[in-house]
Amino acid sequence: MRVLLTGATRFIGSHVTRIVLGEADRVTVTVRRGSDRSRLREVLGKVELLEMDLSDRDADQ
């Protein structure tokens, strides 16, 4: 199973990331440029980071 998580650098999102890591084959998390990633420190080698701001309509351009 592949999972894409948003909000992984925030409190709830970081906990959900850890839970999903135990169930999924591949986990990708979105992070904003310059965001505090300290809550993801323990899982950085286990997840794929996708740096983007989902509130930016032109982010995929």
CSV table of N, CA and C in Angstrom, one decimal:
chain,number,residue,atom,x,y,z
A,1,MET,N,0.8,-1.2,0.0
A,1,MET,CA,0.0,0.0,0.0
A,1,MET,C,0.9,1.2,0.0
A,2,ARG,N,0.5,2.2,-0.8
A,2,ARG,CA,1.2,3.5,-0.9
A,2,ARG,C,0.3,4.6,-0.2
A,3,VAL,N,1.0,5.5,0.6
A,3,VAL,CA,0.2,6.5,1.3
A,3,VAL,C,0.9,7.8,1.1
A,4,LEU,N,0.0,8.9,0.8
A,4,LEU,CA,0.5,10.2,0.7
A,4,LEU,C,-0.2,11.0,1.9
A,5,LEU,N,0.7,11.6,2.7
A,5,LEU,CA,0.2,12.3,3.9
A,5,LEU,C,0.5,13.8,3.8
A,6,THR,N,-0.5,14.6,4.1
A,6,THR,CA,-0.2,16.1,4.2
A,6,THR,C,-0.2,16.5,5.7
A,7,GLY,N,0.4,17.5,6.0
A,7,GLY,CA,0.5,18.0,7.4
A,7,GLY,C,1.4,17.2,8.3
A,8,ALA,N,2.3,16.5,7.7
A,8,ALA,CA,3.1,15.6,8.5
A,8,ALA,C,4.1,16.3,9.5
A,9,THR,N,4.4,17.6,9.3
A,9,THR,CA,5.3,18.3,10.2
A,9,THR,C,4.5,18.8,11.4
A,10,ARG,N,3.2,18.8,11.4
A,10,ARG,CA,2.5,19.2,12.6
A,10,ARG,C,2.3,18.1,13.6
A,11,PHE,N,1.7,18.4,14.7
A,11,PHE,CA,1.6,17.5,15.8
A,11,PHE,C,0.8,16.2,15.5
A,12,ILE,N,-0.4,16.3,15.0
A,12,ILE,CA,-1.2,15.1,14.7
A,12,ILE,C,-0.6,14.4,13.5
A,13,GLY,N,-0.2,15.2,12.5
A,13,GLY,CA,0.3,14.6,11.3
A,13,GLY,C,1.6,13.8,11.5
A,14,SER,N,2.4,14.2,12.4
A,14,SER,CA,3.6,13.5,12.7
A,14,SER,C,3.3,12.1,13.4
A,15,HIS,N,2.3,12.1,14.2
A,15,HIS,CA,1.9,10.9,14.9
A,15,HIS,C,1.2,9.9,13.9
A,16,VAL,N,0.4,10.5,13.0
A,16,VAL,CA,-0.2,9.7,12.0
A,16,VAL,C,0.8,9.0,11.1
A,17,THR,N,1.9,9.8,10.8
A,17,THR,CA,3.0,9.3,9.9
A,17,THR,C,3.6,8.1,10.5
A,18,ARG,N,3.9,8.1,11.8
A,18,ARG,CA,4.5,7.0,12.5
A,18,ARG,C,3.5,5.7,12.5
A,19,ILE,N,2.3,6.0,12.7
A,19,ILE,CA,1.3,4.9,12.6
A,19,ILE,C,1.2,4.2,11.3
A,20,VAL,N,1.2,5.1,10.2
A,20,VAL,CA,1.0,4.6,8.9
A,20,VAL,C,2.3,3.9,8.4
A,21,LEU,N,3.5,4.3,8.9
A,21,LEU,CA,4.7,3.6,8.6
A,21,LEU,C,4.7,2.1,8.9
A,22,GLY,N,3.9,1.8,10.0
A,22,GLY,CA,3.8,0.4,10.4
A,22,GLY,C,2.9,-0.5,9.5
A,23,GLU,N,2.1,0.2,8.7
A,23,GLU,CA,1.1,-0.5,7.8
A,23,GLU,C,1.4,-0.4,6.3
A,24,ALA,N,2.1,0.7,5.9
A,24,ALA,CA,2.2,0.9,4.4
A,24,ALA,C,3.6,0.5,3.9
A,25,ASP,N,3.6,0.2,2.6
A,25,ASP,CA,4.9,-0.2,2.0
A,25,ASP,C,5.7,1.0,1.7
A,26,ARG,N,5.0,2.1,1.3
A,26,ARG,CA,5.7,3.3,0.9
A,26,ARG,C,4.9,4.5,1.4
A,27,VAL,N,5.6,5.5,2.1
A,27,VAL,CA,4.9,6.6,2.7
A,27,VAL,C,5.6,7.9,2.1
A,28,THR,N,4.8,8.8,1.5
A,28,THR,CA,5.3,10.1,1.0
A,28,THR,C,4.5,11.1,1.9
A,29,VAL,N,5.3,12.1,2.3
A,29,VAL,CA,4.7,13.2,3.1
A,29,VAL,C,5.0,14.5,2.4
A,30,THR,N,4.0,15.4,2.4
A,30,THR,CA,4.3,16.7,1.9
A,30,THR,C,4.7,17.7,3.0
A,31,VAL,N,5.7,18.5,2.6
A,31,VAL,CA,6.2,19.5,3.6
A,31,VAL,C,6.4,20.8,2.9
A,32,ARG,N,6.1,21.9,3.6
A,32,ARG,CA,6.3,23.2,3.0
A,32,ARG,C,7.8,23.6,3.1
A,33,ARG,N,8.3,24.3,2.1
A,33,ARG,CA,9.7,24.8,2.2
A,33,ARG,C,9.8,25.7,3.5
A,34,GLY,N,10.9,25.4,4.2
A,34,GLY,CA,11.2,26.1,5.4
A,34,GLY,C,10.4,25.7,6.6
A,35,SER,N,9.6,24.6,6.5
A,35,SER,CA,8.8,24.2,7.7
A,35,SER,C,9.7,23.5,8.7
A,36,ASP,N,9.3,23.5,9.9
A,36,ASP,CA,10.1,22.8,11.0
A,36,ASP,C,9.8,21.3,10.9
A,37,ARG,N,10.9,20.6,10.5
A,37,ARG,CA,10.7,19.2,10.3
A,37,ARG,C,11.2,18.3,11.5
A,38,SER,N,11.4,19.0,12.7
A,38,SER,CA,11.9,18.3,13.8
A,38,SER,C,11.0,17.2,14.3
A,39,ARG,N,9.7,17.3,14.1
A,39,ARG,CA,8.8,16.2,14.5
A,39,ARG,C,9.0,14.9,13.7
A,40,LEU,N,9.6,15.1,12.5
A,40,LEU,CA,9.8,14.0,11.6
A,40,LEU,C,11.2,13.4,11.7
A,41,ARG,N,12.0,13.9,12.6
A,41,ARG,CA,13.4,13.5,12.7
A,41,ARG,C,13.6,12.0,12.7
A,42,GLU,N,12.8,11.3,13.5
A,42,GLU,CA,12.9,9.8,13.7
A,42,GLU,C,12.6,9.0,12.4
A,43,VAL,N,11.8,9.6,11.5
A,43,VAL,CA,11.3,8.9,10.4
A,43,VAL,C,11.8,9.4,9.0
A,44,LEU,N,12.7,10.3,9.0
A,44,LEU,CA,13.2,10.9,7.8
A,44,LEU,C,13.8,9.9,6.8
A,45,GLY,N,14.5,8.9,7.3
A,45,GLY,CA,15.0,7.9,6.4
A,45,GLY,C,14.0,6.9,5.9
A,46,LYS,N,12.8,6.9,6.4
A,46,LYS,CA,11.8,5.9,6.1
A,46,LYS,C,10.7,6.5,5.2
A,47,VAL,N,10.6,7.8,5.0
A,47,VAL,CA,9.6,8.4,4.2
A,47,VAL,C,10.2,9.2,3.1
A,48,GLU,N,9.4,9.4,2.1
A,48,GLU,CA,9.8,10.2,1.0
A,48,GLU,C,9.2,11.6,1.2
A,49,LEU,N,10.1,12.6,1.2
A,49,LEU,CA,9.6,14.0,1.4
A,49,LEU,C,9.3,14.6,0.0
A,50,LEU,N,8.1,15.3,-0.1
A,50,LEU,CA,7.7,16.0,-1.3
A,50,LEU,C,7.5,17.4,-0.8
A,51,GLU,N,8.4,18.3,-1.2
A,51,GLU,CA,8.4,19.7,-0.8
A,51,GLU,C,7.4,20.5,-1.7
A,52,MET,N,6.3,20.9,-1.1
A,52,MET,CA,5.3,21.7,-1.8
A,52,MET,C,4.3,22.3,-0.9
A,53,ASP,N,3.7,23.4,-1.3
A,53,ASP,CA,2.7,24.1,-0.6
A,53,ASP,C,1.4,23.8,-1.3
A,54,LEU,N,0.5,23.0,-0.7
A,54,LEU,CA,-0.8,22.7,-1.3
A,54,LEU,C,-1.7,23.8,-1.4
A,55,SER,N,-1.5,24.9,-0.7
A,55,SER,CA,-2.3,26.1,-0.8
A,55,SER,C,-1.9,27.0,-2.0
A,56,ASP,N,-0.8,26.7,-2.6
A,56,ASP,CA,-0.3,27.4,-3.7
A,56,ASP,C,-0.9,26.8,-5.0
A,57,ARG,N,-1.8,27.5,-5.7
A,57,ARG,CA,-2.5,26.9,-6.9
A,57,ARG,C,-1.5,26.7,-8.0
A,58,ASP,N,-0.4,27.4,-8.0
A,58,ASP,CA,0.6,27.3,-9.1
A,58,ASP,C,1.7,26.3,-8.7
A,59,ALA,N,1.6,25.6,-7.6
A,59,ALA,CA,2.7,24.8,-7.1
A,59,ALA,C,3.1,23.7,-8.1
A,60,ASP,N,2.2,23.2,-8.9
A,60,ASP,CA,2.6,22.1,-9.8
A,60,ASP,C,3.0,22.6,-11.2
A,61,GLN,N,3.1,23.9,-11.3
A,61,GLN,CA,3.4,24.5,-12.7
A,61,GLN,C,4.9,24.5,-12.9
